[in-house]
Tab-separated table of C-alpha atoms in Angstrom:
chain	number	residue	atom	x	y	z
A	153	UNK	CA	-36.628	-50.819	-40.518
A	154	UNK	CA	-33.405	-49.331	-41.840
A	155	UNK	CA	-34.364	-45.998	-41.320
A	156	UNK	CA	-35.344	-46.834	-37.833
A	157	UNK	CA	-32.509	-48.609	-37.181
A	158	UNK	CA	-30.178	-44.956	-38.337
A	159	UNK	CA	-31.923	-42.735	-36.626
A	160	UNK	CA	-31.706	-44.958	-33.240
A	161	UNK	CA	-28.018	-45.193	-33.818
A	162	UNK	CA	-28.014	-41.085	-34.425
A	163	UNK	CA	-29.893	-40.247	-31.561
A	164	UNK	CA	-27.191	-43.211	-29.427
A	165	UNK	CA	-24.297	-41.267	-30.670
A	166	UNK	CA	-26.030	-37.536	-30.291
A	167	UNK	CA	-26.186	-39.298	-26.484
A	168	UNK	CA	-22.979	-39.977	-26.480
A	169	UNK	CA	-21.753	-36.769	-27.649
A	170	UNK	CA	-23.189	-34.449	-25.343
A	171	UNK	CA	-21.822	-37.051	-22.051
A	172	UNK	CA	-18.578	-36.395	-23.393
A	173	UNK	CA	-18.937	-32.942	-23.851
A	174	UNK	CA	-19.655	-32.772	-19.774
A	175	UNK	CA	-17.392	-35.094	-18.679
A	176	UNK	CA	-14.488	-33.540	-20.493
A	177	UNK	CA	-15.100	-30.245	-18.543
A	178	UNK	CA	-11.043	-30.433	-17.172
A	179	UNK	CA	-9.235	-31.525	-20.241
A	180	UNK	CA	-9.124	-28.233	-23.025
A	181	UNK	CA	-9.741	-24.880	-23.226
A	182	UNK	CA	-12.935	-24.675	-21.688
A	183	UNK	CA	-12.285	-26.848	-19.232
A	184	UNK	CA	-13.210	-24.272	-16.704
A	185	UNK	CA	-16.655	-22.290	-16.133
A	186	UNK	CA	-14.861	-19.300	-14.574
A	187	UNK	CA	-11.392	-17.284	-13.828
A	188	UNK	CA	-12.294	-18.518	-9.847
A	189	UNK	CA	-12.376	-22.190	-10.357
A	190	UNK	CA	-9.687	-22.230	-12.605
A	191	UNK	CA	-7.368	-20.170	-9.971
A	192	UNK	CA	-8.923	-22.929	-7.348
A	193	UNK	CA	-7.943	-25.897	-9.687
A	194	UNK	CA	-4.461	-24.724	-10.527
A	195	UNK	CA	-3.458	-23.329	-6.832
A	196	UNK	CA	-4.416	-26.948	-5.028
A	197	UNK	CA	-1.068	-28.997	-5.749
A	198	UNK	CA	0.981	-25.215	-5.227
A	199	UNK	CA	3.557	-25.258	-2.527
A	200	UNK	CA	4.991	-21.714	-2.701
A	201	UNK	CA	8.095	-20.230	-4.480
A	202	UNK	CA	11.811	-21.070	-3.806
A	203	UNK	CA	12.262	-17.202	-4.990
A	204	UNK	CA	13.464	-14.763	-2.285
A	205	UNK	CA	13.539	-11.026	-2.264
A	206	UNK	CA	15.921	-10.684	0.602
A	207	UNK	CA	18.873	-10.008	-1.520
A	208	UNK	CA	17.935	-7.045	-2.612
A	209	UNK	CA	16.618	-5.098	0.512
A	210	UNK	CA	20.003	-3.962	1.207
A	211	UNK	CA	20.452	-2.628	4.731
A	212	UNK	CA	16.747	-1.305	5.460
A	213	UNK	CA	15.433	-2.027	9.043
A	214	UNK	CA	12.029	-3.492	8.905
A	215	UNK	CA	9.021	-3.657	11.110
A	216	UNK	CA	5.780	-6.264	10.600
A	217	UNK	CA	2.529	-5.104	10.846
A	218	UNK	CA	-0.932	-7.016	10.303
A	219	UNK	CA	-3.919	-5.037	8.640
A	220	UNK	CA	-6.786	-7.647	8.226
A	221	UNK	CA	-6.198	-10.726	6.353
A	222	UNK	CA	-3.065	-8.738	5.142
A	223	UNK	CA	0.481	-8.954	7.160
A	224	UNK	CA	3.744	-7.950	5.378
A	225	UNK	CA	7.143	-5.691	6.170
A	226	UNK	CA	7.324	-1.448	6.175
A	227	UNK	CA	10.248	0.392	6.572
A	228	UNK	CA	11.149	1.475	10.056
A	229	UNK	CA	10.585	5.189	10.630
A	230	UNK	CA	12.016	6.496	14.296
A	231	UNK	CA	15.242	5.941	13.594
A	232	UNK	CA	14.966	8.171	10.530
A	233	UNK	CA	13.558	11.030	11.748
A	234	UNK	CA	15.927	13.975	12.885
A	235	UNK	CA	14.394	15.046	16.052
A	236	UNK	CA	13.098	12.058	17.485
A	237	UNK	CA	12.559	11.203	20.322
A	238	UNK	CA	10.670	14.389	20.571
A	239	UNK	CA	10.988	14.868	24.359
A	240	UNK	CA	14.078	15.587	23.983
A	241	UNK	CA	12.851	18.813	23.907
A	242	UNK	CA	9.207	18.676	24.112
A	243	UNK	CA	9.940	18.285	28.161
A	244	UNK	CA	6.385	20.145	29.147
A	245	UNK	CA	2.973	19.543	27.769
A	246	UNK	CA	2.530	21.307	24.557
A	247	UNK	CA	0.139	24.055	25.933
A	248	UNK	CA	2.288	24.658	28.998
A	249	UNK	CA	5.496	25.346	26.063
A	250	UNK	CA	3.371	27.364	23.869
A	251	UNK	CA	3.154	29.528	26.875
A	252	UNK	CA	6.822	29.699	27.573
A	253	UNK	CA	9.044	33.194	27.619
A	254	UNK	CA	10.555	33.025	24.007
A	255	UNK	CA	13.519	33.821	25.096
A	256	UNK	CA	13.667	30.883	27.426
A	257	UNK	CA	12.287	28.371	25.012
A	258	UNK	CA	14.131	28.422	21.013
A	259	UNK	CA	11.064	28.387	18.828
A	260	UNK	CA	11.329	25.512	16.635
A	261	UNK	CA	9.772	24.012	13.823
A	262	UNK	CA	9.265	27.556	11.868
A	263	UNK	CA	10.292	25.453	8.244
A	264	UNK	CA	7.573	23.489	8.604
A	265	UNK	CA	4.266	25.260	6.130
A	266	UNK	CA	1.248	23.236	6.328
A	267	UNK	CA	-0.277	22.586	3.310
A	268	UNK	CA	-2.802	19.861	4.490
A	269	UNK	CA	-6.943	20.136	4.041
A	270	UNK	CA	-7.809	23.469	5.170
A	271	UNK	CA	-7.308	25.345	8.688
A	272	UNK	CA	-10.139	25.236	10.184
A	273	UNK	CA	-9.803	21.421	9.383
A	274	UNK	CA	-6.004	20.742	10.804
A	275	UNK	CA	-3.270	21.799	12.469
A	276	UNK	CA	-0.555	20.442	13.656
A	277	UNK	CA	-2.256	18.664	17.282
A	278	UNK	CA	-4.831	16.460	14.488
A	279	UNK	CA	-2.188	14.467	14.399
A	280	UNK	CA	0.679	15.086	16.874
A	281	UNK	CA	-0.375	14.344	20.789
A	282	UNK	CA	0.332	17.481	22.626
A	283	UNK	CA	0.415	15.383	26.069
A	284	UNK	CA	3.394	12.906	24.415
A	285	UNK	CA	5.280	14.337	20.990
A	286	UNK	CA	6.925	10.496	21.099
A	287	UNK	CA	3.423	9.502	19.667
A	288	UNK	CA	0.936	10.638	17.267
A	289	UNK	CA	-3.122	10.143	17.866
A	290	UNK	CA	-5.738	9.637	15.916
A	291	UNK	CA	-8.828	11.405	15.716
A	292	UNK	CA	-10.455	9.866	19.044
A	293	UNK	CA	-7.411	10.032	21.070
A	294	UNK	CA	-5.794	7.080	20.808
A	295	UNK	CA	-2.202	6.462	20.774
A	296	UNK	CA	-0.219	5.634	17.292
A	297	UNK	CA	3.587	4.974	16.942
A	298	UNK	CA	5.340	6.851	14.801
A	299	UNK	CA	6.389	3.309	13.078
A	300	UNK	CA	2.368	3.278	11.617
A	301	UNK	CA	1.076	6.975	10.614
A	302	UNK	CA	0.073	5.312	7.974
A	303	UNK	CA	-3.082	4.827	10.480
A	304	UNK	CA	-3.520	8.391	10.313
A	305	UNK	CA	-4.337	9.070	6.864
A	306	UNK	CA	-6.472	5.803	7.072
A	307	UNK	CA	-8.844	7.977	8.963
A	308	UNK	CA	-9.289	9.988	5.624
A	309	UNK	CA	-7.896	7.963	2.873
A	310	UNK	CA	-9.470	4.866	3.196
A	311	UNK	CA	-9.814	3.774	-0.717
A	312	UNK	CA	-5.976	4.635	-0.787
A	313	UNK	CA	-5.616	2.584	2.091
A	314	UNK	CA	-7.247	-0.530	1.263
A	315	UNK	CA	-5.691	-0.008	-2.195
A	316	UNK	CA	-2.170	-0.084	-0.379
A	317	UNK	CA	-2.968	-3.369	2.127
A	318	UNK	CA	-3.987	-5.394	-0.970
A	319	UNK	CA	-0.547	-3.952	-2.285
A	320	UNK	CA	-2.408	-1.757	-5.271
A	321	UNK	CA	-0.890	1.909	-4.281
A	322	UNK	CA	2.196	2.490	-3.043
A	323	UNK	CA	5.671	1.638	-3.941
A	324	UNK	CA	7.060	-1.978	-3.188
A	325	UNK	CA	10.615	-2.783	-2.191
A	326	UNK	CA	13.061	-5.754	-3.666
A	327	UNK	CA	10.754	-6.944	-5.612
A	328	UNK	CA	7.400	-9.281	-6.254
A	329	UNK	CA	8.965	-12.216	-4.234
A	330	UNK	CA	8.370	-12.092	-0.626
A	331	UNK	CA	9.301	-11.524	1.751
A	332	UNK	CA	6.447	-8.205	0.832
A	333	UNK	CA	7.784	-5.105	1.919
A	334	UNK	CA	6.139	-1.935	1.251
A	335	UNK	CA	6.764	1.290	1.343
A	336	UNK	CA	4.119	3.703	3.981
A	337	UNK	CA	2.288	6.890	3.312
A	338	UNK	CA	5.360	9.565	4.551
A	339	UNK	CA	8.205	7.696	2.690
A	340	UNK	CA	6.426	8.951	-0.433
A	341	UNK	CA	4.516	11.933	0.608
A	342	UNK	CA	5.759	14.441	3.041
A	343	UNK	CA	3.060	14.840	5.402
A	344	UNK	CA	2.842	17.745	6.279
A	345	UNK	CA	2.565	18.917	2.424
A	346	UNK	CA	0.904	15.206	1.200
A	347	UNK	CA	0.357	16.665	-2.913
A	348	UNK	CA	3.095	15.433	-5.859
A	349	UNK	CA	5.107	18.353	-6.338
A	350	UNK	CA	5.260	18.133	-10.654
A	351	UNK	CA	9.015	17.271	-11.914
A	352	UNK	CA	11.337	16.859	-15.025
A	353	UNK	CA	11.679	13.281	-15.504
A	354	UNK	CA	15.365	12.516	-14.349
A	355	UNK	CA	16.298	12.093	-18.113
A	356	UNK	CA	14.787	15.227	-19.893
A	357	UNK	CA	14.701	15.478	-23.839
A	358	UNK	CA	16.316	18.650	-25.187
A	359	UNK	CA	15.992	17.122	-28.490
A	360	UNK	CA	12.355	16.738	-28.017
A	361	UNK	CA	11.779	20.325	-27.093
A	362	UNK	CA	14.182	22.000	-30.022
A	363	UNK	CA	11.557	19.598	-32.323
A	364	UNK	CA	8.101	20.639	-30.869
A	365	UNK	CA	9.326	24.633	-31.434
């Protein structure tokens, strides 16, 4: 009878155990089944960040733009570039000035070495509209401003590009706080010659070299 008695009380608290065990699922360190639910738990009572990376944006003019479920700030480009707005002296179609008496028309852009997927690939009217230099086009035509060639090289570089709208490639500015501002394709690689040139890093180690001899 005693015997029966322990191992009925056993079994209770064996009962009791494992209830405890699943009830306590939110209390210690394995209160959570997965990375996911604990990001859902702890994100519910989270009301944002008093943090601000304003400050340190200095005087750089900004432009929005929305790629999916991503929107955030990019550096404004026209004002930066030297020759713009390009009809200033593109004042004729593009095939009508290739055309033109040289001596009339100053040839221009000779600095300018493309070094960009092969020839027979691009040129310089893949990406520049011919009809309106104050815009660039995309490989069916349509119209881009010169605020978001980073649509261009979408059109090739799409892993880099989803890698850079989830904020994964590409330089950000101020700092992790938003407001999210991000650097674009061009104000890292020159377009027209995309590829890392190699470089000494801006503090280079004589030391280091006298050593290795």
């Amino acid at each position: 009878m005693m015997k029966s008695n322990l191992n009925y009380i056993i079994s209770l608290l064996g009962v009791l155990f494992l209830g405890m065990q699943f009830q306590s699922c939110k209390h210690k360190e394995g209160e959570y089944h997965s990375i996911n639910d604990k990001i859902e738990s702890e994100s519910k009572n989270y009301h944002g960040t008093t943090l601000s990376s304003e400050a340190f944006l200095g005087d750089i003019k900004t432009v929005e733009v929305t790629e999916g479920a991503h929107s955030f700030l990019i550096p404004e480009r026209k004002s930066h570039i030297k020759s713009y707005a390009c009809t200033e002296c593109h004042s004729k179609p593009l095939n009508q000035m290739q055309g033109a008496d040289s001596e009339e028309y100053q040839k221009a852009h000779w600095d300018v070495k493309m070094i960009h997927a092969r020839e027979l690939t691009m040129n310089c009217i893949t990406c520049h509209d011919g009809n309106n230099m104050n815009e660039l086009k995309s490989l069916t035509g349509a119209r881009i401003d010169f605020n978001k060639s980073y649509q261009l090289c979408s059109q090739c570089h799409s892993n880099q590009f989803q890698d850079w709208k989830g904020g994964a490639h590409g330089k950000r500015i101020g700092g992790w706080a938003p407001p999210r501002v991000s650097m674009t394709c061009v104000n890292c690689h020159n377009p027209h010659q995309p590829a890392i040139q190699p470089k000494w890093p801006a503090r280079f180690n004589t030391q280091k070299v006298l050593e290795r001899k």
